[in-house]
Each structure stands twice: as structure tokens, then as C-alpha cells.
Short mmCIF file of C-alpha atoms in Angstrom, two decimals:
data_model
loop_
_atom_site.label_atom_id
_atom_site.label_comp_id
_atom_site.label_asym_id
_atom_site.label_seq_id
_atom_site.Cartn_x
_atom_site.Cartn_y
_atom_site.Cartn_z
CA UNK A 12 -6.04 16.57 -13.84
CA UNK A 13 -3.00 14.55 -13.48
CA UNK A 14 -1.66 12.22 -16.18
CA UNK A 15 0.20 9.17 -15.36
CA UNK A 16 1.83 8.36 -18.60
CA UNK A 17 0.92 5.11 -20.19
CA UNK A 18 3.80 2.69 -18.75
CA UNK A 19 1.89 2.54 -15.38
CA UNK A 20 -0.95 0.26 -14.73
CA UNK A 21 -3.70 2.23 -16.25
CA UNK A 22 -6.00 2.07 -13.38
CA UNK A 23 -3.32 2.79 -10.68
CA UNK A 24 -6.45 4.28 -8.22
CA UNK A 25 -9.01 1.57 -9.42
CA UNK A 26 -9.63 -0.27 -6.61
CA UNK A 27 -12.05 0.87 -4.59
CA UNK A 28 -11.22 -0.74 -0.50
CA UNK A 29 -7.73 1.23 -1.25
CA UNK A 30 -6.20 5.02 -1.14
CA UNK A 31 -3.23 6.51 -2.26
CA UNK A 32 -3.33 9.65 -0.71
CA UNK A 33 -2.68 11.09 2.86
CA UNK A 34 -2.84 14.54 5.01
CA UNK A 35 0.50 15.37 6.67
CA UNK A 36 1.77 18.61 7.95
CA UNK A 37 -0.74 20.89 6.10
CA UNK A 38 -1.13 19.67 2.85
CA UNK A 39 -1.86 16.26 0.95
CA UNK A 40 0.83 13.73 -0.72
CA UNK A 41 -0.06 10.87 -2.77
CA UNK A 42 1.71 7.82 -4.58
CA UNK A 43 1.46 8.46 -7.65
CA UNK A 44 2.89 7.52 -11.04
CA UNK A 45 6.31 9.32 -11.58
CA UNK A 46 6.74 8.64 -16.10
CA UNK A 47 10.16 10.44 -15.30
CA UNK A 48 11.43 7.87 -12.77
CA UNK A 49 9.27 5.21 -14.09
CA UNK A 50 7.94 4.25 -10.95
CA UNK A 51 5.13 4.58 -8.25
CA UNK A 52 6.80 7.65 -5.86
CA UNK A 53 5.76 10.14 -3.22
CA UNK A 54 4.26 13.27 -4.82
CA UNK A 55 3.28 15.84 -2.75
CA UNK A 56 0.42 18.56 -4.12
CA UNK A 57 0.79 22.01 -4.75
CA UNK A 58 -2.18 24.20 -3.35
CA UNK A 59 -0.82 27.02 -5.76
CA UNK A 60 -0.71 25.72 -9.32
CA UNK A 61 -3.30 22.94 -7.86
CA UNK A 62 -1.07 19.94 -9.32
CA UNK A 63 1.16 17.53 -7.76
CA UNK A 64 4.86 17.11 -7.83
CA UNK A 65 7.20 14.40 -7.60
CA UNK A 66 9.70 14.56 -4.36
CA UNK A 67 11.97 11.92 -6.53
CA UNK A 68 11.02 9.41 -3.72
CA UNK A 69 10.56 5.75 -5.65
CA UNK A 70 8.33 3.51 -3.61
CA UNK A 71 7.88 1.04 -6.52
CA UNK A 72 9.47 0.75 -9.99
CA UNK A 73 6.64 -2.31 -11.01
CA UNK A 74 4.91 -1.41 -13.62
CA UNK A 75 1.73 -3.64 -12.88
CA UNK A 76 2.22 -2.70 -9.09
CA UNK A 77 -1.15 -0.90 -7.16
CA UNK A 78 -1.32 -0.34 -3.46
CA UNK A 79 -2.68 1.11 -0.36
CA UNK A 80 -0.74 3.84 1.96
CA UNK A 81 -1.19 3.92 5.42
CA UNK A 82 0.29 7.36 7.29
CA UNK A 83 -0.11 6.84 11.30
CA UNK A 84 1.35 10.29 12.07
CA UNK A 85 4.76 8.91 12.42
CA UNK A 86 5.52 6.57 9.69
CA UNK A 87 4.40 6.37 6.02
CA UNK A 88 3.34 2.55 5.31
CA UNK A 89 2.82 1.53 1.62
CA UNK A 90 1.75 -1.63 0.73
CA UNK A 91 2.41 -2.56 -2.83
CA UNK A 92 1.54 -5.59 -4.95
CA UNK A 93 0.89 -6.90 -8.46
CA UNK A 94 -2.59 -6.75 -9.92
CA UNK A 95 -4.04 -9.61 -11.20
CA UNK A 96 -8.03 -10.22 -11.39
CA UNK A 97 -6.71 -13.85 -11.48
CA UNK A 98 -5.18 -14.14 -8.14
CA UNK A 99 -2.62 -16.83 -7.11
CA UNK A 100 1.25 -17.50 -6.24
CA UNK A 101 3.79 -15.50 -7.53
CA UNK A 102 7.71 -15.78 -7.64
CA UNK A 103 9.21 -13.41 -4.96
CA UNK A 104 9.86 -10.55 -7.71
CA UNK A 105 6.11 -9.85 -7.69
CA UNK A 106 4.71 -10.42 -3.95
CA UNK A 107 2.84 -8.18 -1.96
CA UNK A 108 5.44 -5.63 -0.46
CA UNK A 109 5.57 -3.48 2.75
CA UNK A 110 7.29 0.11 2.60
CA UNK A 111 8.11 2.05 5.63
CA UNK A 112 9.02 5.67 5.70
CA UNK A 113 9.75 8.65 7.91
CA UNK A 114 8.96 11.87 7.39
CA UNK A 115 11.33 14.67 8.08
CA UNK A 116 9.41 18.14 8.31
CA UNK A 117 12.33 20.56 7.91
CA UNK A 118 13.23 19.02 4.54
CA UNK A 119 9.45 17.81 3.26
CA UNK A 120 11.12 14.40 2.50
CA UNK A 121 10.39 10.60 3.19
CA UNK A 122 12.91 8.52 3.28
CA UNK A 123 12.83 4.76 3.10
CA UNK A 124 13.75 2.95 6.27
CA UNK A 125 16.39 0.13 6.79
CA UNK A 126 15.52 -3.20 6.04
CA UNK A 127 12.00 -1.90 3.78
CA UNK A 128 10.29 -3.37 1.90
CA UNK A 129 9.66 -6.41 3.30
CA UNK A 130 7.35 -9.32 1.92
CA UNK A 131 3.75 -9.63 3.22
CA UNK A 132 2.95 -12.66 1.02
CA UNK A 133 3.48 -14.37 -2.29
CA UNK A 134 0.32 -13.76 -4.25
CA UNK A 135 -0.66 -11.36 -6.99
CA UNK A 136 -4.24 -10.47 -6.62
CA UNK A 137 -7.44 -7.57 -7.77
CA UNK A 138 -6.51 -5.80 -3.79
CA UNK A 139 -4.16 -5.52 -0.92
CA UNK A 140 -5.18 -3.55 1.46
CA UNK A 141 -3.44 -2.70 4.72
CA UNK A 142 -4.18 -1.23 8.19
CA UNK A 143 -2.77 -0.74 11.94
CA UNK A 144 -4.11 -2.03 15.09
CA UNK A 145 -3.98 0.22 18.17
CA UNK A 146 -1.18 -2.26 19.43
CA UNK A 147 1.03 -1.63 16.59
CA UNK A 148 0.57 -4.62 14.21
CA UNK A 149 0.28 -4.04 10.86
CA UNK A 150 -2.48 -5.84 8.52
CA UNK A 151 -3.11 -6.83 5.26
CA UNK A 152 -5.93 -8.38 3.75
CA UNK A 153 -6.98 -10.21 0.15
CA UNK A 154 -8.60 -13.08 -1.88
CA UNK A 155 -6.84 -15.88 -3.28
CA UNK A 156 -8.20 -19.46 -4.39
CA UNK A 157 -12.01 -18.24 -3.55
CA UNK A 158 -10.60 -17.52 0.18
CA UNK A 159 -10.19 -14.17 2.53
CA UNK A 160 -6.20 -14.20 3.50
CA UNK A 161 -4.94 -12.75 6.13
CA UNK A 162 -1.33 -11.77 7.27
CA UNK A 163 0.50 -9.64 10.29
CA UNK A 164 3.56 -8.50 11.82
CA UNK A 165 4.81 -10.18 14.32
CA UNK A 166 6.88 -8.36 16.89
CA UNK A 167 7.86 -5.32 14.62
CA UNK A 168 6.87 -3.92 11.31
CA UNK A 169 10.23 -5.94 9.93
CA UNK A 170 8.61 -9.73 10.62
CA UNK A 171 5.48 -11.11 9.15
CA UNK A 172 3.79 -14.22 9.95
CA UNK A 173 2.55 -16.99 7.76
CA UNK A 174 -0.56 -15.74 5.58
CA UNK A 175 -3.39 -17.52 7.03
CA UNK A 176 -7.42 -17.84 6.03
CA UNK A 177 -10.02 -15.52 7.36
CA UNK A 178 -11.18 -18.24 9.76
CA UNK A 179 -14.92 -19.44 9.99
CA UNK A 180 -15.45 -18.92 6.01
CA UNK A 181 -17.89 -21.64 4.71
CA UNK A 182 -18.27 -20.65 1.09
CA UNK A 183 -15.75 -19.58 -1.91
CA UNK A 184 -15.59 -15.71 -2.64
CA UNK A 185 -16.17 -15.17 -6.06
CA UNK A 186 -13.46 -14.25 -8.50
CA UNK A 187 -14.76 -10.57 -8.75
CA UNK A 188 -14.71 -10.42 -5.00
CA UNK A 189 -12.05 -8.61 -2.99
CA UNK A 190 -11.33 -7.89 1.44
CA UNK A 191 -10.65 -4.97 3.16
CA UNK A 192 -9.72 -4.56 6.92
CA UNK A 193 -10.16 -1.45 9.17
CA UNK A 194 -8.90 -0.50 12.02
CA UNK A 195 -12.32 0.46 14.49
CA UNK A 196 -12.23 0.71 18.66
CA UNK A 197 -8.76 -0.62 18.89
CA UNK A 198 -9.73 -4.16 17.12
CA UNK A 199 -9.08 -5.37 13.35
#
């Protein structure tokens, strides 16, 4: 029931650990593909006609781009990056990417904050999923060279640290295989 044009990626919702869509004051938004703007942007979906709209918010104009959005009741957190089944290194152009918006209820809008996106890591990869510890640090997780990666803020959503194994891992994941990470009793 809603038809994202054929520039996209033409799984944009494909992979599985991730989600697009979030509740926030009384009815659901999504990032979706916007074929006018060309670009992954904020849609918000009209109980009415039952189909989404475009706000005209870009988060990502990458055509090969897929993510995972994270809405903590304050701030909208969209973490973008290029899909590859072959994961590996990628020039900065196509890293993983960290968006941060607020929300402003009298106007239904989100609006990018200074200094977003930032770079999570320099891979292309099948996921990237992201989450939010109950001290504030931001997550993401995926599978490069047959290994679970891991990166985090440091200090504010801004700074991220050095991407860094999953430690303890004795075998090679698969090529097919992909990580999640969940926030659950305050721990990652």
C-alpha cells in the first residue's frame, strides 16, 4: 500500500533486526522513500485516507542507504548506512551515519540537529542496527570480516568511539549472518 518508486533500494524494510517506523504524539511516522525528493525522509501517516505523507524532511539522499530509527520520546535517532551482503570498508561517502532530530509538536515537524549526521563507522554491510542505554549512550551493532562490531558514543550523541569486536567471539559469523542489540533492564 505504499510505493517507493524504483530509484530506492528495493528492499528499503528488508532487514529483519531493523524498523523504520515509530509512535509519537498520537499517530505513527516512518522513513520512508520520498521519489519526489529522491531520498529516505520523515513521512508521517494519515489515519484518514490510511496512506502516508512526506513532511519534506530528507534524512538520506543514498540511494543504496537502509536503516534503523530509534525515537526515545525526545529525540528522533536514525541510523543510516549502505547495504551490502558483502560487508567491508567503505570511503567516508558511504559509512554508517547517525541522524538526530527534534520534534516540535505545534508544527508536526523534525528538524535535523546541529552537527548531525555524524559517522558511526566506515563499513557497508546486510544491517546496522542501533539502540540507547538507560545512561544515554547510543549503540550500533553489525558484521564485518566474519566478526560482531560494535561502536558507542562517547560523552554525547556528537562523539563516537573506535568500532571495536563483540569481545569473547571464537568462531567467524557467516556471510548471511547479521547482529542486533537491545536495550533490556538498563544494560546493552
Amino acid at each position: 500500500d505504499f510505493s517507493y518508486g524504483t530509484v530506492g533500494n528495493s528492499t528499503p524494510t528488508g532487514e529483519k533486526p531493523q524498523s523504520l517506523l515509530w509512535w509519537n504524539d498520537g499517530t505513527w511516522w516512518g522513513v520512508l522513500w520520498d521519489a519526489g525528493a529522491v531520498a529516505y525522509a520523515v513521512h508521517k501517516f494519515d489515519v484518514a485516507t490510511q496512506s502516508w505523507a512526506s513532511t519534506g524532511t530528507v534524512v538520506d539522499s543514498r540511494t543504496s542507504a537502509k536503516g534503523d530509527v530509534l525515537w526515545d520520546g525526545q529525540r528522533l535517532y536514525v541510523a543510516t548506512y549502505t547495504f551490502s551482503s558483502s560487508a567491508g570498508p567503505v570511503t567516508p561517502s558511504n559509512a554508517g551515519r547517525l541522524y538526530r532530530f527534534s520534534y516540535a509538536p505545534a508544527t508536526d515537524t523534525y528538524t535535523l540537529d546541529p552537527g548531525f549526521p555524524v559517522l558511526v563507522n566506515g563499513s557497508k554491510s546486510e544491517t546496522l542496527v542501533l539502540d540507547k542505554d538507560t545512561s544515554g549512550k547510543l549503540w550500533v551493532t553489525w558484521v564485518e570480516a566474519g566478526k560482531v562490531k560494535i561502536n558507542r558514543s562517547i560523552g554525547d550523541d556528537l562523539t563516537w568511539g573506535v568500532p571495536f569486536d563483540l569481545p569473547a567471539q571464537s568462531t567467524n559469523a557467516n556471510s548471511d549472518d547479521i547482529s542486533s542489540v537491545v536495550a533490556m533492564g538498563g544494560k546493552i
